[in-house]
mmCIF file of C-alpha atoms and ligand atoms in Angstrom:
data_model
loop_
_atom_site.group_PDB
_atom_site.id
_atom_site.type_symbol
_atom_site.label_atom_id
_atom_site.label_comp_id
_atom_site.label_asym_id
_atom_site.label_seq_id
_atom_site.Cartn_x
_atom_site.Cartn_y
_atom_site.Cartn_z
ATOM 1 C CA UNK A 39 -259.236 -105.991 47.738
ATOM 2 C CA UNK A 40 -257.983 -102.441 47.777
ATOM 3 C CA UNK A 41 -256.972 -99.992 44.994
ATOM 4 C CA UNK A 42 -255.870 -96.445 44.751
ATOM 5 C CA UNK A 43 -256.312 -94.383 41.650
ATOM 6 C CA UNK A 44 -253.311 -92.223 41.991
ATOM 7 C CA UNK A 45 -254.155 -89.765 39.137
ATOM 8 C CA UNK A 46 -257.708 -88.592 38.017
ATOM 9 C CA UNK A 47 -259.104 -85.219 37.002
ATOM 10 C CA UNK A 48 -262.387 -85.380 38.872
ATOM 11 C CA UNK A 49 -262.896 -81.651 38.591
ATOM 12 C CA UNK A 50 -263.915 -82.201 34.834
ATOM 13 C CA UNK A 51 -267.326 -80.818 34.236
ATOM 14 C CA UNK A 52 -268.447 -84.021 32.455
ATOM 15 C CA UNK A 53 -268.277 -85.718 35.974
ATOM 16 C CA UNK A 54 -270.373 -83.025 37.737
ATOM 17 C CA UNK A 55 -273.843 -84.650 36.988
ATOM 18 C CA UNK A 56 -272.955 -88.072 38.334
ATOM 19 C CA UNK A 57 -270.100 -87.652 40.815
ATOM 20 C CA UNK A 58 -271.855 -89.647 43.548
ATOM 21 C CA UNK A 59 -272.466 -92.620 41.177
ATOM 22 C CA UNK A 60 -268.923 -92.345 39.960
ATOM 23 C CA UNK A 61 -267.594 -92.534 43.639
ATOM 24 C CA UNK A 62 -269.986 -95.532 44.391
ATOM 25 C CA UNK A 63 -268.794 -97.456 41.290
ATOM 26 C CA UNK A 64 -265.209 -96.878 42.283
ATOM 27 C CA UNK A 65 -265.956 -98.037 45.879
ATOM 28 C CA UNK A 66 -267.527 -101.157 44.359
ATOM 29 C CA UNK A 67 -264.523 -102.050 42.506
ATOM 30 C CA UNK A 68 -262.279 -101.648 45.672
ATOM 31 C CA UNK A 69 -261.045 -98.118 45.028
ATOM 32 C CA UNK A 70 -260.380 -96.789 48.579
ATOM 33 C CA UNK A 71 -258.756 -93.505 47.662
ATOM 34 C CA UNK A 72 -258.508 -91.301 44.535
ATOM 35 C CA UNK A 73 -255.850 -88.525 43.945
ATOM 36 C CA UNK A 74 -257.479 -85.799 41.862
ATOM 37 C CA UNK A 75 -255.021 -83.621 40.102
ATOM 38 C CA UNK A 76 -255.049 -79.862 39.325
ATOM 39 C CA UNK A 77 -253.874 -78.452 36.013
ATOM 40 C CA UNK A 78 -254.360 -74.682 36.550
ATOM 41 C CA UNK A 79 -255.247 -72.575 39.753
ATOM 42 C CA UNK A 80 -258.879 -72.960 39.040
ATOM 43 C CA UNK A 81 -258.914 -76.734 38.769
ATOM 44 C CA UNK A 82 -256.473 -77.025 41.714
ATOM 45 C CA UNK A 83 -258.989 -75.208 43.739
ATOM 46 C CA UNK A 84 -261.708 -77.495 42.592
ATOM 47 C CA UNK A 85 -259.468 -80.583 43.489
ATOM 48 C CA UNK A 86 -259.074 -79.214 47.046
ATOM 49 C CA UNK A 87 -262.798 -78.581 47.301
ATOM 50 C CA UNK A 88 -263.578 -82.117 46.204
ATOM 51 C CA UNK A 89 -261.010 -83.381 48.704
ATOM 52 C CA UNK A 90 -262.512 -81.458 51.543
ATOM 53 C CA UNK A 91 -265.977 -82.749 50.731
ATOM 54 C CA UNK A 92 -265.215 -86.420 50.191
ATOM 55 C CA UNK A 93 -263.114 -88.545 52.577
ATOM 56 C CA UNK A 94 -261.819 -90.842 49.831
ATOM 57 C CA UNK A 95 -260.683 -88.005 47.638
ATOM 58 C CA UNK A 96 -257.255 -86.360 48.021
ATOM 59 C CA UNK A 97 -255.750 -83.493 45.948
ATOM 60 C CA UNK A 98 -252.686 -82.427 44.136
ATOM 61 C CA UNK A 99 -252.249 -78.870 42.970
ATOM 62 C CA UNK A 100 -250.250 -77.421 40.231
ATOM 63 C CA UNK A 101 -250.126 -76.181 36.569
ATOM 64 C CA UNK A 102 -249.897 -78.674 33.740
ATOM 65 C CA UNK A 103 -247.006 -77.970 31.323
ATOM 66 C CA UNK A 104 -249.672 -77.503 28.429
ATOM 67 C CA UNK A 105 -251.303 -74.583 30.357
ATOM 68 C CA UNK A 106 -248.287 -72.693 31.752
ATOM 69 C CA UNK A 107 -248.949 -69.836 29.369
ATOM 70 C CA UNK A 108 -252.360 -69.393 30.947
ATOM 71 C CA UNK A 109 -251.036 -69.093 34.458
ATOM 72 C CA UNK A 110 -249.629 -65.992 36.242
ATOM 73 C CA UNK A 111 -247.027 -65.459 38.921
ATOM 74 C CA UNK A 112 -250.079 -64.564 41.297
ATOM 75 C CA UNK A 113 -251.559 -67.960 40.379
ATOM 76 C CA UNK A 114 -248.277 -69.650 41.439
ATOM 77 C CA UNK A 115 -248.390 -67.860 44.723
ATOM 78 C CA UNK A 116 -251.935 -68.934 45.279
ATOM 79 C CA UNK A 117 -251.078 -72.546 44.418
ATOM 80 C CA UNK A 118 -248.092 -72.472 46.752
ATOM 81 C CA UNK A 119 -250.412 -71.507 49.473
ATOM 82 C CA UNK A 120 -253.048 -74.260 48.630
ATOM 83 C CA UNK A 121 -250.362 -76.677 48.433
ATOM 84 C CA UNK A 122 -249.937 -76.486 52.224
ATOM 85 C CA UNK A 123 -253.445 -77.470 53.012
ATOM 86 C CA UNK A 124 -253.942 -80.839 54.731
ATOM 87 C CA UNK A 125 -256.070 -82.487 52.054
ATOM 88 C CA UNK A 126 -253.236 -81.718 49.428
ATOM 89 C CA UNK A 127 -251.142 -84.751 49.208
ATOM 90 C CA UNK A 128 -249.127 -83.888 45.959
ATOM 91 C CA UNK A 129 -247.663 -81.249 43.719
ATOM 92 C CA UNK A 130 -248.691 -81.194 39.952
ATOM 93 C CA UNK A 131 -249.394 -82.120 37.559
ATOM 94 C CA UNK A 132 -246.135 -80.613 36.185
ATOM 95 C CA UNK A 133 -243.487 -81.957 33.828
ATOM 96 C CA UNK A 134 -242.735 -81.275 30.235
ATOM 97 C CA UNK A 135 -244.823 -81.955 26.985
ATOM 98 C CA UNK A 136 -243.210 -81.770 23.488
ATOM 99 C CA UNK A 137 -246.074 -83.535 21.732
ATOM 100 C CA UNK A 138 -248.397 -80.480 21.286
ATOM 101 C CA UNK A 139 -245.552 -77.982 20.588
ATOM 102 C CA UNK A 140 -247.728 -75.155 21.657
ATOM 103 C CA UNK A 141 -245.863 -73.971 24.774
ATOM 104 C CA UNK A 142 -242.032 -72.794 24.648
ATOM 105 C CA UNK A 143 -239.827 -75.579 26.259
ATOM 106 C CA UNK A 144 -238.055 -72.854 28.370
ATOM 107 C CA UNK A 145 -241.257 -71.665 30.005
ATOM 108 C CA UNK A 146 -242.210 -75.285 30.728
ATOM 109 C CA UNK A 147 -238.927 -75.985 32.331
ATOM 110 C CA UNK A 148 -239.273 -72.908 34.577
ATOM 111 C CA UNK A 149 -242.640 -74.077 35.977
ATOM 112 C CA UNK A 150 -241.403 -77.568 36.251
ATOM 113 C CA UNK A 151 -238.582 -76.282 38.527
ATOM 114 C CA UNK A 152 -240.958 -74.315 40.575
ATOM 115 C CA UNK A 153 -243.018 -77.531 41.181
ATOM 116 C CA UNK A 154 -239.869 -79.608 42.032
ATOM 117 C CA UNK A 155 -238.714 -76.900 44.587
ATOM 118 C CA UNK A 156 -242.182 -76.725 46.195
ATOM 119 C CA UNK A 157 -242.237 -80.587 46.361
ATOM 120 C CA UNK A 158 -239.033 -80.583 48.182
ATOM 121 C CA UNK A 159 -239.873 -77.771 50.480
ATOM 122 C CA UNK A 160 -243.177 -79.291 51.636
ATOM 123 C CA UNK A 161 -242.099 -82.972 51.507
ATOM 124 C CA UNK A 162 -245.010 -83.758 49.277
ATOM 125 C CA UNK A 163 -244.504 -85.863 46.156
ATOM 126 C CA UNK A 164 -244.510 -84.398 42.654
ATOM 127 C CA UNK A 165 -246.797 -85.794 39.865
ATOM 128 C CA UNK A 166 -244.749 -85.676 36.691
ATOM 129 C CA UNK A 167 -246.194 -85.621 33.119
ATOM 130 C CA UNK A 168 -243.791 -86.560 30.427
ATOM 131 C CA UNK A 169 -244.956 -86.730 26.739
ATOM 132 C CA UNK A 170 -242.303 -87.030 23.992
ATOM 133 C CA UNK A 171 -239.894 -85.172 26.402
ATOM 134 C CA UNK A 172 -237.854 -87.880 28.188
ATOM 135 C CA UNK A 173 -234.518 -86.364 27.737
ATOM 136 C CA UNK A 174 -235.350 -82.779 28.954
ATOM 137 C CA UNK A 175 -237.417 -84.294 31.798
ATOM 138 C CA UNK A 176 -234.487 -86.402 32.881
ATOM 139 C CA UNK A 177 -232.248 -83.280 32.709
ATOM 140 C CA UNK A 178 -234.463 -81.468 34.987
ATOM 141 C CA UNK A 179 -234.834 -84.375 37.489
ATOM 142 C CA UNK A 180 -231.056 -84.909 37.477
ATOM 143 C CA UNK A 181 -230.692 -81.166 38.378
ATOM 144 C CA UNK A 182 -233.195 -81.570 41.140
ATOM 145 C CA UNK A 183 -231.817 -84.888 42.377
ATOM 146 C CA UNK A 184 -228.331 -83.323 42.795
ATOM 147 C CA UNK A 185 -229.989 -81.674 45.898
ATOM 148 C CA UNK A 186 -231.208 -84.980 47.344
ATOM 149 C CA UNK A 187 -233.525 -87.843 46.608
ATOM 150 C CA UNK A 188 -236.686 -86.998 44.798
ATOM 151 C CA UNK A 189 -240.108 -87.831 46.028
ATOM 152 C CA UNK A 190 -242.777 -88.318 43.388
ATOM 153 C CA UNK A 191 -244.262 -90.324 40.527
ATOM 154 C CA UNK A 192 -243.827 -90.536 36.874
ATOM 155 C CA UNK A 193 -247.512 -90.540 35.847
ATOM 156 C CA UNK A 194 -248.992 -92.685 33.097
ATOM 157 C CA UNK A 195 -245.667 -93.964 32.277
ATOM 158 C CA UNK A 196 -245.121 -94.891 28.755
ATOM 159 C CA UNK A 197 -241.398 -94.195 28.320
ATOM 160 C CA UNK A 198 -238.329 -96.439 27.836
ATOM 161 C CA UNK A 199 -236.839 -98.879 30.246
ATOM 162 C CA UNK A 200 -233.709 -96.816 30.601
ATOM 163 C CA UNK A 201 -235.790 -93.719 31.572
ATOM 164 C CA UNK A 202 -237.720 -95.797 34.080
ATOM 165 C CA UNK A 203 -234.613 -97.136 35.821
ATOM 166 C CA UNK A 204 -233.018 -93.766 36.075
ATOM 167 C CA UNK A 205 -236.221 -92.272 37.560
ATOM 168 C CA UNK A 206 -236.461 -95.134 40.024
ATOM 169 C CA UNK A 207 -232.757 -94.554 40.876
ATOM 170 C CA UNK A 208 -233.545 -90.942 41.729
ATOM 171 C CA UNK A 209 -236.319 -92.024 44.137
ATOM 172 C CA UNK A 210 -239.336 -91.837 41.866
ATOM 173 C CA UNK A 211 -242.356 -94.255 41.525
ATOM 174 C CA UNK A 212 -243.738 -95.406 38.273
ATOM 175 C CA UNK A 213 -247.500 -95.254 37.559
ATOM 176 C CA UNK A 214 -249.313 -97.191 34.971
ATOM 177 C CA UNK A 215 -252.532 -96.114 33.367
ATOM 178 C CA UNK A 216 -254.920 -97.807 30.886
ATOM 179 C CA UNK A 217 -252.076 -97.556 28.269
ATOM 180 C CA UNK A 218 -250.735 -100.781 29.945
ATOM 181 C CA UNK A 219 -253.791 -102.615 28.762
ATOM 182 C CA UNK A 220 -253.551 -101.644 25.083
ATOM 183 C CA UNK A 221 -252.719 -104.332 22.477
ATOM 184 C CA UNK A 222 -249.762 -102.244 21.243
ATOM 185 C CA UNK A 223 -248.203 -101.941 24.673
ATOM 186 C CA UNK A 224 -246.373 -105.213 24.792
ATOM 187 C CA UNK A 225 -242.998 -103.428 25.392
ATOM 188 C CA UNK A 226 -244.557 -101.347 28.402
ATOM 189 C CA UNK A 227 -245.830 -104.559 29.988
ATOM 190 C CA UNK A 228 -242.458 -106.072 29.581
ATOM 191 C CA UNK A 229 -241.011 -102.970 31.231
ATOM 192 C CA UNK A 230 -243.354 -103.236 34.174
ATOM 193 C CA UNK A 231 -241.799 -106.427 35.203
ATOM 194 C CA UNK A 232 -238.455 -104.649 35.703
ATOM 195 C CA UNK A 233 -239.771 -102.046 38.205
ATOM 196 C CA UNK A 234 -239.090 -102.694 41.823
ATOM 197 C CA UNK A 235 -242.472 -103.857 43.485
ATOM 198 C CA UNK A 236 -242.366 -100.998 45.935
ATOM 199 C CA UNK A 237 -242.333 -98.388 43.287
ATOM 200 C CA UNK A 238 -245.377 -99.524 41.226
ATOM 201 C CA UNK A 239 -248.563 -97.485 41.119
ATOM 202 C CA UNK A 240 -251.804 -97.613 39.110
ATOM 203 C CA UNK A 241 -254.064 -94.818 37.860
ATOM 204 C CA UNK A 242 -256.701 -93.881 35.381
ATOM 205 C CA UNK A 243 -255.913 -90.385 34.280
ATOM 206 C CA UNK A 244 -259.699 -90.112 33.993
ATOM 207 C CA UNK A 245 -261.559 -88.885 32.039
ATOM 208 C CA UNK A 246 -258.666 -89.777 29.525
ATOM 209 C CA UNK A 247 -256.913 -93.098 28.618
ATOM 210 C CA UNK A 248 -259.707 -95.649 29.223
ATOM 211 C CA UNK A 249 -258.361 -99.159 29.515
ATOM 212 C CA UNK A 250 -258.910 -101.604 26.703
ATOM 213 C CA UNK A 251 -262.155 -103.148 27.687
ATOM 214 C CA UNK A 252 -263.783 -99.645 27.801
ATOM 215 C CA UNK A 253 -261.608 -97.790 25.316
ATOM 216 C CA UNK A 254 -263.312 -94.940 23.546
ATOM 217 C CA UNK A 255 -265.687 -94.375 26.483
ATOM 218 C CA UNK A 256 -265.065 -91.768 29.080
ATOM 219 C CA UNK A 257 -262.770 -93.188 31.774
ATOM 220 C CA UNK A 258 -263.397 -93.121 35.573
ATOM 221 C CA UNK A 259 -261.656 -94.302 38.737
ATOM 222 C CA UNK A 260 -263.558 -97.542 38.795
ATOM 223 C CA UNK A 261 -261.688 -98.652 35.816
ATOM 224 C CA UNK A 262 -258.348 -98.520 37.446
ATOM 225 C CA UNK A 263 -259.126 -102.164 38.393
ATOM 226 C CA UNK A 264 -258.710 -103.115 34.716
ATOM 227 C CA UNK A 265 -255.167 -101.752 34.724
ATOM 228 C CA UNK A 266 -254.277 -103.493 38.065
ATOM 229 C CA UNK A 267 -255.630 -106.804 36.313
ATOM 230 C CA UNK A 268 -253.231 -106.386 33.482
ATOM 231 C CA UNK A 269 -250.447 -105.520 35.925
ATOM 232 C CA UNK A 270 -251.235 -108.730 37.860
ATOM 233 C CA UNK A 271 -251.010 -110.913 34.882
ATOM 234 C CA UNK A 272 -247.828 -109.235 33.823
ATOM 235 C CA UNK A 273 -246.199 -109.800 37.274
ATOM 236 C CA UNK A 274 -247.713 -113.224 37.689
ATOM 237 C CA UNK A 275 -249.644 -112.275 40.870
ATOM 238 C CA UNK A 276 -253.326 -112.166 41.908
ATOM 239 C CA UNK A 277 -255.300 -109.063 41.373
ATOM 240 C CA UNK A 278 -255.646 -108.789 45.257
ATOM 241 C CA UNK A 279 -252.004 -108.867 45.687
ATOM 242 C CA UNK A 280 -251.375 -106.151 43.083
ATOM 243 C CA UNK A 281 -254.126 -104.102 44.678
ATOM 244 C CA UNK A 282 -252.642 -104.466 48.169
ATOM 245 C CA UNK A 283 -249.124 -103.792 46.935
ATOM 246 C CA UNK A 284 -249.927 -100.612 44.969
ATOM 247 C CA UNK A 285 -252.220 -99.360 47.739
ATOM 248 C CA UNK A 286 -249.448 -99.692 50.235
ATOM 249 C CA UNK A 287 -247.227 -97.884 47.822
ATOM 250 C CA UNK A 288 -249.630 -95.100 47.181
ATOM 251 C CA UNK A 289 -250.394 -94.807 50.883
ATOM 252 C CA UNK A 290 -246.701 -94.406 51.797
ATOM 253 C CA UNK A 291 -245.836 -92.092 48.900
ATOM 254 C CA UNK A 292 -248.929 -89.661 49.261
ATOM 255 C CA UNK A 293 -249.132 -90.088 53.064
ATOM 256 C CA UNK A 294 -252.846 -90.941 52.776
ATOM 257 C CA UNK A 295 -253.186 -92.312 56.246
ATOM 258 C CA UNK A 296 -255.108 -95.299 55.068
ATOM 259 C CA UNK A 297 -255.938 -97.943 57.824
HETATM 260 ZN ZN1 ZN B 299 -253.261 -85.826 34.216
#
């Protein structure tokens, strides 16, 4: 039984005191790889450090749309350099966020485009955050897709079926987080059935978005199994089958070189 947590924020300070235990608990649940995601230059550097130190951890580097006002052009140059390192398997987290309304959309778009261009240049997949911004995200993706198929993932997907279909059509994968397990997410579970099996991924987004059984507690990579269980129920498959399917997909997308 294998699982990959394709999106976690392991650099978070709240993990520092018990990182060894967290990795052990993840391994006990079958988690063979974790992609830890940067949100600024500082956390991207931390992500790479963790990936260098731990065989099962891989890094993605980028600036989260909510933090682009805190990042400089020099930071971007440093991130572009970091992105070339061997342990870096993805670009992001990037995307657009109109939920918090704290960062001008034009500036978010500009940073999103930088990430999409770097992803294409390096052939490393882009990790896309989309919160209450489906139309502008699709606009940017269509623009980028005009230059060739996209490689990446819509992380913690909670959008519409139309959006999911269009993203899949442009070459992207769809990743489900603990949101899939919530009682109110019946429409999302229905949507999951419509996604081609070779584009399905699972993630925790830990320390956020704990699945239903542990909702309200801090999330961690071991809990990706709960989301995989829900996905298995939805698809009418065994947990082991969904684990294997999503692990093969993650291994291919992020080029993790899993055996
Ligand atoms: Zn994230």
